[in-house]
Amino acid sequence: MMYSLTVLGQLLATTEPSPSAGGIVLVGFLFVVIVLATLASVTFLLGMWFAKRTAKKASKAAAPAPSKPGVADTTPAADDSAGGAAAANSVSDEEDPALIAVIAAAVHTVLGDRPHRLVSIRSAGPGWAQEGRRQIFS
């Protein structure tokens, strides 16, 4: 009993106001909102910077290179007919040289120095998508 009166006396003697729970929640909420607004601003500005950089690279790539005087232009003329469009896009997704090079490098990495030859490269179809759906629904 004596200890409880001592604690009660100390609590009543304190004149400093203690922070209320509502004040702490309000300060914490404002801090979170300010941090999120800062992060949103930084990511927005970075996105704008990357978009401008990509647009600048695209415009440089689309601009024709200045030809040197006295050098003949060896690029084939583009034909507006359907045959010309097909000739311009003669490399399809199945015959993409970069894809073939990546697959050949992967085969060489797996097989090492053993002799090997790529005979054909074909798409396996929608098997991966079906397997993913099966895993999700199981």
Short mmCIF file of N, CA, C and O in Angstrom, two decimals:
data_model
loop_
_atom_site.label_atom_id
_atom_site.label_comp_id
_atom_site.label_asym_id
_atom_site.label_seq_id
_atom_site.Cartn_x
_atom_site.Cartn_y
_atom_site.Cartn_z
N MET A 1 0.82 -1.18 0.00
CA MET A 1 0.00 0.00 0.00
C MET A 1 0.87 1.25 0.00
O MET A 1 0.52 2.23 -0.63
N MET A 2 1.95 1.18 0.68
CA MET A 2 2.80 2.34 0.79
C MET A 2 3.46 2.67 -0.54
O MET A 2 3.60 3.83 -0.90
N TYR A 3 3.83 1.65 -1.31
CA TYR A 3 4.45 1.88 -2.60
C TYR A 3 3.47 2.50 -3.60
O TYR A 3 3.85 3.34 -4.40
N SER A 4 2.25 2.09 -3.54
CA SER A 4 1.26 2.62 -4.48
C SER A 4 1.01 4.10 -4.23
O SER A 4 0.78 4.86 -5.16
N LEU A 5 1.07 4.53 -2.96
CA LEU A 5 0.90 5.95 -2.67
C LEU A 5 2.10 6.75 -3.16
O LEU A 5 1.94 7.89 -3.62
N THR A 6 3.29 6.18 -3.10
CA THR A 6 4.49 6.86 -3.58
C THR A 6 4.42 7.06 -5.09
O THR A 6 4.72 8.13 -5.60
N VAL A 7 4.00 6.00 -5.81
CA VAL A 7 3.88 6.10 -7.27
C VAL A 7 2.81 7.10 -7.64
O VAL A 7 2.98 7.91 -8.55
N LEU A 8 1.68 7.06 -6.93
CA LEU A 8 0.61 7.99 -7.20
C LEU A 8 1.05 9.42 -6.94
O LEU A 8 0.74 10.32 -7.72
N GLY A 9 1.83 9.63 -5.92
CA GLY A 9 2.33 10.96 -5.60
C GLY A 9 3.28 11.47 -6.67
O GLY A 9 3.27 12.64 -7.04
N GLN A 10 4.11 10.59 -7.21
CA GLN A 10 5.03 11.01 -8.26
C GLN A 10 4.28 11.34 -9.55
O GLN A 10 4.64 12.26 -10.27
N LEU A 11 3.23 10.58 -9.83
CA LEU A 11 2.46 10.86 -11.04
C LEU A 11 1.74 12.20 -10.94
O LEU A 11 1.66 12.93 -11.91
N LEU A 12 1.21 12.51 -9.76
CA LEU A 12 0.50 13.77 -9.58
C LEU A 12 1.45 14.95 -9.51
O LEU A 12 1.08 16.07 -9.88
N ALA A 13 2.68 14.75 -9.09
CA ALA A 13 3.65 15.84 -8.96
C ALA A 13 4.23 16.24 -10.31
O ALA A 13 4.77 17.33 -10.46
N THR A 14 4.11 15.41 -11.32
CA THR A 14 4.67 15.73 -12.63
C THR A 14 3.80 16.79 -13.28
O THR A 14 2.60 16.64 -13.46
N THR A 15 4.43 17.91 -13.65
CA THR A 15 3.68 19.01 -14.27
C THR A 15 3.88 19.05 -15.78
O THR A 15 3.22 19.83 -16.46
N GLU A 16 4.81 18.25 -16.31
CA GLU A 16 5.06 18.24 -17.76
C GLU A 16 3.91 17.51 -18.45
O GLU A 16 3.52 16.43 -18.03
N PRO A 17 3.41 18.09 -19.52
CA PRO A 17 2.34 17.39 -20.23
C PRO A 17 2.92 16.21 -21.02
O PRO A 17 3.95 16.32 -21.66
N SER A 18 2.27 15.09 -20.94
CA SER A 18 2.72 13.92 -21.69
C SER A 18 2.07 13.95 -23.07
O SER A 18 0.94 14.41 -23.21
N PRO A 19 2.78 13.46 -24.09
CA PRO A 19 2.20 13.48 -25.43
C PRO A 19 1.02 12.51 -25.50
O PRO A 19 1.06 11.40 -24.99
N SER A 20 -0.02 12.98 -26.15
CA SER A 20 -1.20 12.13 -26.25
C SER A 20 -1.00 11.14 -27.40
O SER A 20 -0.19 11.35 -28.29
N ALA A 21 -1.77 10.07 -27.36
CA ALA A 21 -1.66 9.06 -28.40
C ALA A 21 -2.09 9.63 -29.75
O ALA A 21 -1.51 9.31 -30.79
N GLY A 22 -3.07 10.51 -29.76
CA GLY A 22 -3.52 11.12 -31.00
C GLY A 22 -2.45 11.98 -31.65
O GLY A 22 -2.30 12.01 -32.87
N GLY A 23 -1.69 12.70 -30.83
CA GLY A 23 -0.61 13.54 -31.36
C GLY A 23 0.51 12.71 -31.98
O GLY A 23 1.06 13.07 -33.02
N ILE A 24 0.83 11.59 -31.32
CA ILE A 24 1.88 10.72 -31.84
C ILE A 24 1.44 10.11 -33.17
O ILE A 24 2.20 10.05 -34.13
N VAL A 25 0.19 9.69 -33.26
CA VAL A 25 -0.33 9.10 -34.49
C VAL A 25 -0.33 10.14 -35.61
O VAL A 25 0.04 9.86 -36.75
N LEU A 26 -0.72 11.38 -35.30
CA LEU A 26 -0.76 12.43 -36.30
C LEU A 26 0.63 12.75 -36.83
O LEU A 26 0.82 12.87 -38.05
N VAL A 27 1.61 12.86 -35.95
CA VAL A 27 2.99 13.14 -36.38
C VAL A 27 3.52 11.98 -37.22
O VAL A 27 4.14 12.19 -38.27
N GLY A 28 3.25 10.75 -36.81
CA GLY A 28 3.70 9.60 -37.58
C GLY A 28 3.07 9.54 -38.96
O GLY A 28 3.71 9.27 -39.97
N PHE A 29 1.76 9.84 -39.02
CA PHE A 29 1.05 9.84 -40.31
C PHE A 29 1.62 10.91 -41.23
O PHE A 29 1.86 10.67 -42.42
N LEU A 30 1.84 12.12 -40.70
CA LEU A 30 2.41 13.19 -41.53
C LEU A 30 3.81 12.83 -42.02
O LEU A 30 4.17 13.14 -43.16
N PHE A 31 4.61 12.20 -41.18
CA PHE A 31 5.94 11.79 -41.58
C PHE A 31 5.87 10.79 -42.75
O PHE A 31 6.59 10.92 -43.74
N VAL A 32 4.99 9.82 -42.65
CA VAL A 32 4.84 8.82 -43.71
C VAL A 32 4.37 9.47 -45.00
O VAL A 32 4.87 9.17 -46.09
N VAL A 33 3.42 10.39 -44.92
CA VAL A 33 2.91 11.07 -46.10
C VAL A 33 4.01 11.89 -46.77
O VAL A 33 4.16 11.89 -48.00
N ILE A 34 4.82 12.59 -45.98
CA ILE A 34 5.90 13.39 -46.54
C ILE A 34 6.94 12.51 -47.21
O ILE A 34 7.41 12.80 -48.32
N VAL A 35 7.31 11.40 -46.59
CA VAL A 35 8.28 10.49 -47.20
C VAL A 35 7.73 9.89 -48.50
O VAL A 35 8.43 9.82 -49.51
N LEU A 36 6.47 9.47 -48.50
CA LEU A 36 5.88 8.91 -49.72
C LEU A 36 5.79 9.95 -50.83
O LEU A 36 6.01 9.64 -52.00
N ALA A 37 5.45 11.18 -50.49
CA ALA A 37 5.39 12.24 -51.50
C ALA A 37 6.78 12.51 -52.08
O ALA A 37 6.92 12.72 -53.29
N THR A 38 7.79 12.48 -51.24
CA THR A 38 9.16 12.67 -51.72
C THR A 38 9.57 11.54 -52.65
O THR A 38 10.15 11.78 -53.72
N LEU A 39 9.28 10.31 -52.28
CA LEU A 39 9.61 9.17 -53.14
C LEU A 39 8.86 9.22 -54.46
O LEU A 39 9.41 8.93 -55.52
N ALA A 40 7.58 9.62 -54.43
CA ALA A 40 6.80 9.74 -55.66
C ALA A 40 7.40 10.81 -56.57
O ALA A 40 7.48 10.63 -57.79
N SER A 41 7.82 11.92 -55.99
CA SER A 41 8.42 12.99 -56.79
C SER A 41 9.72 12.54 -57.43
O SER A 41 9.98 12.81 -58.61
N VAL A 42 10.55 11.86 -56.66
CA VAL A 42 11.84 11.39 -57.19
C VAL A 42 11.63 10.39 -58.31
O VAL A 42 12.26 10.48 -59.37
N THR A 43 10.72 9.44 -58.12
CA THR A 43 10.50 8.45 -59.18
C THR A 43 9.86 9.09 -60.41
O THR A 43 10.18 8.72 -61.54
N PHE A 44 8.99 10.08 -60.24
CA PHE A 44 8.40 10.79 -61.38
C PHE A 44 9.48 11.51 -62.16
O PHE A 44 9.51 11.46 -63.40
N LEU A 45 10.36 12.22 -61.46
CA LEU A 45 11.44 12.94 -62.14
C LEU A 45 12.40 11.99 -62.85
O LEU A 45 12.85 12.27 -63.97
N LEU A 46 12.71 10.87 -62.23
CA LEU A 46 13.58 9.88 -62.90
C LEU A 46 12.90 9.30 -64.13
O LEU A 46 13.54 9.09 -65.16
N GLY A 47 11.60 9.05 -64.04
CA GLY A 47 10.87 8.56 -65.20
C GLY A 47 10.88 9.55 -66.34
O GLY A 47 11.05 9.17 -67.51
N MET A 48 10.69 10.83 -66.04
CA MET A 48 10.76 11.86 -67.08
C MET A 48 12.14 11.91 -67.71
O MET A 48 12.28 12.05 -68.92
N TRP A 49 13.19 11.81 -66.89
CA TRP A 49 14.56 11.85 -67.40
C TRP A 49 14.83 10.68 -68.32
O TRP A 49 15.40 10.84 -69.40
N PHE A 50 14.41 9.45 -67.92
CA PHE A 50 14.62 8.28 -68.77
C PHE A 50 13.80 8.39 -70.06
O PHE A 50 14.26 7.98 -71.12
N ALA A 51 12.59 8.92 -69.99
CA ALA A 51 11.76 9.07 -71.19
C ALA A 51 12.41 10.04 -72.17
O ALA A 51 12.45 9.78 -73.38
N LYS A 52 12.93 11.16 -71.67
CA LYS A 52 13.61 12.11 -72.55
C LYS A 52 14.87 11.50 -73.16
O LYS A 52 15.18 11.71 -74.32
N ARG A 53 15.60 10.74 -72.35
CA ARG A 53 16.82 10.10 -72.84
C ARG A 53 16.50 9.08 -73.92
O ARG A 53 17.19 9.01 -74.94
N THR A 54 15.44 8.29 -73.73
CA THR A 54 15.04 7.31 -74.73
C THR A 54 14.57 7.99 -76.00
O THR A 54 14.89 7.55 -77.11
N ALA A 55 13.81 9.08 -75.86
CA ALA A 55 13.34 9.81 -77.04
C ALA A 55 14.51 10.42 -77.80
O ALA A 55 14.52 10.42 -79.04
N LYS A 56 15.51 10.89 -77.08
CA LYS A 56 16.68 11.48 -77.74
C LYS A 56 17.45 10.41 -78.51
O LYS A 56 17.87 10.62 -79.64
N LYS A 57 17.60 9.21 -77.91
CA LYS A 57 18.29 8.12 -78.61
C LYS A 57 17.50 7.66 -79.83
O LYS A 57 18.07 7.36 -80.86
N ALA A 58 16.17 7.62 -79.70
CA ALA A 58 15.33 7.20 -80.82
C ALA A 58 15.41 8.20 -81.95
O ALA A 58 15.43 7.83 -83.13
N SER A 59 15.45 9.50 -81.62
CA SER A 59 15.52 10.50 -82.68
C SER A 59 16.88 10.47 -83.37
O SER A 59 16.98 10.69 -84.56
N LYS A 60 17.94 10.16 -82.62
CA LYS A 60 19.26 10.03 -83.24
C LYS A 60 19.32 8.82 -84.15
O LYS A 60 19.92 8.85 -85.21
N ALA A 61 18.68 7.73 -83.73
CA ALA A 61 18.69 6.52 -84.53
C ALA A 61 17.83 6.69 -85.79
O ALA A 61 18.14 6.13 -86.83
N ALA A 62 16.76 7.47 -85.70
CA ALA A 62 15.87 7.66 -86.84
C ALA A 62 16.46 8.63 -87.85
O ALA A 62 16.12 8.58 -89.03
N ALA A 63 17.32 9.53 -87.41
CA ALA A 63 17.91 10.51 -88.32
C ALA A 63 18.90 9.80 -89.23
O ALA A 63 19.72 9.01 -88.79
N PRO A 64 18.83 10.07 -90.55
CA PRO A 64 19.77 9.42 -91.47
C PRO A 64 21.17 9.97 -91.27
O PRO A 64 21.36 11.15 -90.97
N ALA A 65 22.13 9.10 -91.41
CA ALA A 65 23.53 9.51 -91.27
C ALA A 65 23.92 10.33 -92.49
O ALA A 65 23.55 10.00 -93.61
N PRO A 66 24.64 11.42 -92.29
CA PRO A 66 25.04 12.23 -93.44
C PRO A 66 26.03 11.45 -94.30
O PRO A 66 26.99 10.86 -93.80
N SER A 67 25.78 11.44 -95.60
CA SER A 67 26.67 10.69 -96.49
C SER A 67 27.85 11.56 -96.87
O SER A 67 27.75 12.77 -96.98
N LYS A 68 28.97 10.90 -97.09
CA LYS A 68 30.18 11.60 -97.48
C LYS A 68 30.10 11.91 -98.97
O LYS A 68 29.61 11.11 -99.75
N PRO A 69 30.60 13.05 -99.38
CA PRO A 69 30.56 13.35 -100.81
C PRO A 69 31.48 12.41 -101.58
O PRO A 69 32.58 12.08 -101.14
N GLY A 70 31.00 11.95 -102.70
CA GLY A 70 31.79 11.07 -103.55
C GLY A 70 31.62 9.61 -103.22
O GLY A 70 32.19 8.75 -103.88
N VAL A 71 30.84 9.26 -102.18
CA VAL A 71 30.62 7.87 -101.80
C VAL A 71 29.21 7.49 -102.24
O VAL A 71 28.25 8.18 -101.93
N ALA A 72 29.08 6.40 -102.95
CA ALA A 72 27.78 5.97 -103.44
C ALA A 72 26.97 5.36 -102.31
O ALA A 72 27.51 4.68 -101.44
N ASP A 73 25.66 5.60 -102.33
CA ASP A 73 24.75 5.03 -101.34
C ASP A 73 24.45 3.60 -101.74
O ASP A 73 23.90 3.36 -102.80
N THR A 74 24.81 2.64 -100.87
CA THR A 74 24.62 1.23 -101.21
C THR A 74 23.40 0.63 -100.55
O THR A 74 23.17 -0.57 -100.67
N THR A 75 22.59 1.43 -99.87
CA THR A 75 21.39 0.88 -99.24
C THR A 75 20.33 0.67 -100.29
O THR A 75 20.16 1.49 -101.19
N PRO A 76 19.59 -0.45 -100.22
CA PRO A 76 18.56 -0.68 -101.23
C PRO A 76 17.41 0.29 -101.06
O PRO A 76 17.06 0.68 -99.96
N ALA A 77 16.82 0.67 -102.18
CA ALA A 77 15.69 1.60 -102.15
C ALA A 77 14.47 0.88 -101.62
O ALA A 77 14.19 -0.25 -101.99
N ALA A 78 13.72 1.55 -100.76
CA ALA A 78 12.52 0.94 -100.19
C ALA A 78 11.39 1.07 -101.20
O ALA A 78 11.15 2.13 -101.76
N ASP A 79 10.68 -0.01 -101.42
CA ASP A 79 9.56 -0.04 -102.34
C ASP A 79 8.28 0.07 -101.53
O ASP A 79 8.13 -0.55 -100.50
N ASP A 80 7.33 0.88 -102.00
CA ASP A 80 6.09 1.08 -101.26
C ASP A 80 5.09 -0.04 -101.47
O ASP A 80 4.06 -0.08 -100.82
N SER A 81 5.36 -0.96 -102.37
CA SER A 81 4.43 -2.05 -102.61
C SER A 81 4.52 -3.08 -101.49
O SER A 81 5.41 -3.04 -100.67
N ALA A 82 3.59 -4.04 -101.48
CA ALA A 82 3.57 -5.08 -100.45
C ALA A 82 4.81 -5.95 -100.54
O ALA A 82 5.33 -6.42 -99.54
N GLY A 83 5.30 -6.18 -101.74
CA GLY A 83 6.50 -6.99 -101.90
C GLY A 83 7.72 -6.32 -101.31
O GLY A 83 8.59 -6.95 -100.74
N GLY A 84 7.79 -5.01 -101.42
CA GLY A 84 8.91 -4.28 -100.84
C GLY A 84 8.88 -4.31 -99.33
O GLY A 84 9.91 -4.41 -98.68
N ALA A 85 7.70 -4.25 -98.75
CA ALA A 85 7.58 -4.31 -97.29
C ALA A 85 7.97 -5.69 -96.79
O ALA A 85 8.60 -5.82 -95.74
N ALA A 86 7.62 -6.72 -97.54
CA ALA A 86 8.00 -8.07 -97.13
C ALA A 86 9.49 -8.27 -97.25
O ALA A 86 10.11 -8.95 -96.43
N ALA A 87 10.10 -7.67 -98.26
CA ALA A 87 11.54 -7.80 -98.43
C ALA A 87 12.28 -7.04 -97.34
O ALA A 87 13.34 -7.46 -96.89
N ALA A 88 11.74 -5.91 -96.90
CA ALA A 88 12.39 -5.13 -95.85
C ALA A 88 12.36 -5.87 -94.52
O ALA A 88 13.27 -5.78 -93.73
N ASN A 89 11.30 -6.62 -94.26
CA ASN A 89 11.17 -7.37 -93.02
C ASN A 89 11.37 -8.85 -93.28
O ASN A 89 10.57 -9.68 -92.88
N SER A 90 12.45 -9.20 -93.95
CA SER A 90 12.66 -10.59 -94.33
C SER A 90 13.04 -11.46 -93.13
O SER A 90 12.89 -12.66 -93.18
N VAL A 91 13.56 -10.86 -92.08
CA VAL A 91 13.94 -11.63 -90.91
C VAL A 91 12.74 -11.71 -89.98
O VAL A 91 12.30 -10.70 -89.44
N SER A 92 12.20 -12.90 -89.81
CA SER A 92 11.05 -13.06 -88.92
C SER A 92 11.55 -13.38 -87.52
O SER A 92 12.74 -13.48 -87.26
N ASP A 93 10.60 -13.53 -86.60
CA ASP A 93 10.96 -13.86 -85.23
C ASP A 93 11.66 -15.21 -85.14
O ASP A 93 12.51 -15.43 -84.29
N GLU A 94 11.27 -16.15 -86.00
CA GLU A 94 11.86 -17.47 -85.96
C GLU A 94 13.28 -17.47 -86.50
O GLU A 94 14.08 -18.32 -86.14
N GLU A 95 13.62 -16.51 -87.36
CA GLU A 95 14.94 -16.47 -87.96
C GLU A 95 15.79 -15.34 -87.39
O GLU A 95 16.73 -14.89 -88.04
N ASP A 96 15.47 -14.87 -86.23
CA ASP A 96 16.21 -13.77 -85.63
C ASP A 96 17.63 -14.21 -85.34
O ASP A 96 17.86 -15.16 -84.58
N PRO A 97 18.64 -13.56 -85.94
CA PRO A 97 20.02 -14.01 -85.74
C PRO A 97 20.48 -13.89 -84.28
O PRO A 97 21.27 -14.70 -83.82
N ALA A 98 19.98 -12.91 -83.55
CA ALA A 98 20.37 -12.76 -82.15
C ALA A 98 19.83 -13.93 -81.33
O ALA A 98 20.54 -14.47 -80.45
N LEU A 99 18.60 -14.34 -81.61
CA LEU A 99 18.01 -15.47 -80.89
C LEU A 99 18.77 -16.75 -81.20
O LEU A 99 19.06 -17.55 -80.30
N ILE A 100 19.13 -16.95 -82.45
CA ILE A 100 19.89 -18.14 -82.84
C ILE A 100 21.25 -18.14 -82.15
O ILE A 100 21.71 -19.17 -81.66
N ALA A 101 21.89 -16.97 -82.07
CA ALA A 101 23.20 -16.88 -81.41
C ALA A 101 23.08 -17.19 -79.92
O ALA A 101 23.93 -17.89 -79.35
N VAL A 102 22.03 -16.72 -79.27
CA VAL A 102 21.85 -16.98 -77.85
C VAL A 102 21.60 -18.46 -77.59
O VAL A 102 22.17 -19.05 -76.67
N ILE A 103 20.78 -19.07 -78.43
CA ILE A 103 20.49 -20.50 -78.27
C ILE A 103 21.75 -21.32 -78.52
O ILE A 103 22.05 -22.27 -77.78
N ALA A 104 22.53 -20.95 -79.55
CA ALA A 104 23.78 -21.67 -79.83
C ALA A 104 24.76 -21.52 -78.68
O ALA A 104 25.45 -22.48 -78.30
N ALA A 105 24.84 -20.34 -78.08
CA ALA A 105 25.73 -20.13 -76.94
C ALA A 105 25.28 -20.95 -75.74
O ALA A 105 26.11 -21.53 -75.01
N ALA A 106 23.96 -21.05 -75.52
CA ALA A 106 23.45 -21.84 -74.40
C ALA A 106 23.76 -23.32 -74.61
O ALA A 106 24.17 -24.02 -73.67
N VAL A 107 23.59 -23.80 -75.85
CA VAL A 107 23.90 -25.21 -76.13
C VAL A 107 25.39 -25.47 -75.93
O VAL A 107 25.78 -26.48 -75.34
N HIS A 108 26.23 -24.56 -76.39
CA HIS A 108 27.68 -24.72 -76.21
C HIS A 108 28.06 -24.70 -74.74
O HIS A 108 28.94 -25.44 -74.30
N THR A 109 27.38 -23.87 -73.95
CA THR A 109 27.67 -23.81 -72.52
C THR A 109 27.32 -25.12 -71.84
O THR A 109 28.06 -25.60 -70.98
N VAL A 110 26.21 -25.71 -72.24
CA VAL A 110 25.78 -26.96 -71.61
C VAL A 110 26.64 -28.13 -72.07
O VAL A 110 27.09 -28.95 -71.27
N LEU A 111 26.88 -28.23 -73.37
CA LEU A 111 27.60 -29.38 -73.91
C LEU A 111 29.11 -29.24 -73.87
O LEU A 111 29.82 -30.23 -73.98
N GLY A 112 29.61 -28.04 -73.77
CA GLY A 112 31.05 -27.82 -73.71
C GLY A 112 31.69 -28.04 -75.06
O GLY A 112 31.17 -27.63 -76.10
N ASP A 113 32.85 -28.74 -75.07
CA ASP A 113 33.60 -28.92 -76.31
C ASP A 113 33.16 -30.14 -77.11
O ASP A 113 33.76 -30.45 -78.13
N ARG A 114 32.14 -30.84 -76.65
CA ARG A 114 31.64 -31.98 -77.43
C ARG A 114 31.04 -31.46 -78.73
O ARG A 114 30.42 -30.39 -78.75
N PRO A 115 31.17 -32.19 -79.81
CA PRO A 115 30.62 -31.72 -81.09
C PRO A 115 29.10 -31.68 -81.04
O PRO A 115 28.46 -32.58 -80.50
N HIS A 116 28.54 -30.63 -81.61
CA HIS A 116 27.10 -30.47 -81.65
C HIS A 116 26.73 -29.59 -82.84
O HIS A 116 27.56 -28.87 -83.38
N ARG A 117 25.47 -29.69 -83.26
CA ARG A 117 24.99 -28.90 -84.39
C ARG A 117 23.52 -28.59 -84.15
O ARG A 117 22.74 -29.47 -83.79
N LEU A 118 23.12 -27.34 -84.38
CA LEU A 118 21.73 -26.95 -84.28
C LEU A 118 21.04 -27.30 -85.60
O LEU A 118 21.42 -26.79 -86.65
N VAL A 119 20.07 -28.17 -85.54
CA VAL A 119 19.36 -28.59 -86.75
C VAL A 119 18.15 -27.70 -86.99
O VAL A 119 17.94 -27.22 -88.10
N SER A 120 17.37 -27.48 -85.98
CA SER A 120 16.21 -26.60 -86.13
C SER A 120 15.87 -26.00 -84.77
O SER A 120 16.15 -26.57 -83.72
N ILE A 121 15.25 -24.83 -84.84
CA ILE A 121 14.80 -24.14 -83.64
C ILE A 121 13.32 -23.87 -83.85
O ILE A 121 12.93 -23.16 -84.77
N ARG A 122 12.50 -24.48 -83.01
CA ARG A 122 11.05 -24.32 -83.12
C ARG A 122 10.48 -23.94 -81.77
O ARG A 122 11.00 -24.34 -80.74
N SER A 123 9.40 -23.20 -81.81
CA SER A 123 8.71 -22.84 -80.58
C SER A 123 8.00 -24.07 -80.03
O SER A 123 7.44 -24.86 -80.77
N ALA A 124 8.01 -24.19 -78.73
CA ALA A 124 7.36 -25.33 -78.09
C ALA A 124 5.87 -25.12 -77.94
O ALA A 124 5.17 -26.01 -77.47
N GLY A 125 5.37 -23.98 -78.31
CA GLY A 125 3.94 -23.72 -78.18
C GLY A 125 3.61 -23.13 -76.83
O GLY A 125 4.47 -22.65 -76.10
N PRO A 126 2.34 -23.20 -76.47
CA PRO A 126 1.90 -22.56 -75.23
C PRO A 126 2.11 -23.43 -74.00
O PRO A 126 1.38 -23.32 -73.03
N GLY A 127 3.08 -24.30 -74.01
CA GLY A 127 3.28 -25.22 -72.89
C GLY A 127 3.63 -24.51 -71.59
O GLY A 127 3.15 -24.89 -70.53
N TRP A 128 4.47 -23.48 -71.67
CA TRP A 128 4.86 -22.79 -70.44
C TRP A 128 3.67 -22.07 -69.83
O TRP A 128 3.51 -22.04 -68.61
N ALA A 129 2.85 -21.46 -70.65
CA ALA A 129 1.67 -20.76 -70.13
C ALA A 129 0.70 -21.74 -69.48
O ALA A 129 0.14 -21.47 -68.41
N GLN A 130 0.51 -22.90 -70.11
CA GLN A 130 -0.38 -23.90 -69.54
C GLN A 130 0.17 -24.43 -68.22
O GLN A 130 -0.58 -24.64 -67.27
N GLU A 131 1.46 -24.63 -68.16
CA GLU A 131 2.07 -25.11 -66.92
C GLU A 131 1.91 -24.07 -65.81
O GLU A 131 1.62 -24.40 -64.66
N GLY A 132 2.07 -22.80 -66.14
CA GLY A 132 1.88 -21.75 -65.15
C GLY A 132 0.46 -21.70 -64.64
O GLY A 132 0.22 -21.57 -63.43
N ARG A 133 -0.51 -21.84 -65.55
CA ARG A 133 -1.91 -21.85 -65.11
C ARG A 133 -2.19 -23.07 -64.24
O ARG A 133 -2.93 -22.99 -63.27
N ARG A 134 -1.62 -24.23 -64.60
CA ARG A 134 -1.84 -25.43 -63.82
C ARG A 134 -1.31 -25.24 -62.39
O ARG A 134 -1.95 -25.63 -61.43
N GLN A 135 -0.13 -24.62 -62.26
CA GLN A 135 0.44 -24.40 -60.93
C GLN A 135 -0.40 -23.42 -60.12
O GLN A 135 -0.55 -23.57 -58.91
N ILE A 136 -0.92 -22.40 -60.80
CA ILE A 136 -1.73 -21.41 -60.07
C ILE A 136 -3.02 -22.03 -59.57
O ILE A 136 -3.43 -21.81 -58.43
N PHE A 137 -3.67 -22.83 -60.42
CA PHE A 137 -4.96 -23.38 -60.03
C PHE A 137 -4.86 -24.61 -59.13
O PHE A 137 -5.84 -25.03 -58.55
N SER A 138 -3.67 -25.19 -59.02
CA SER A 138 -3.56 -26.39 -58.17
C SER A 138 -3.35 -25.99 -56.72
O SER A 138 -3.00 -24.94 -56.36
#
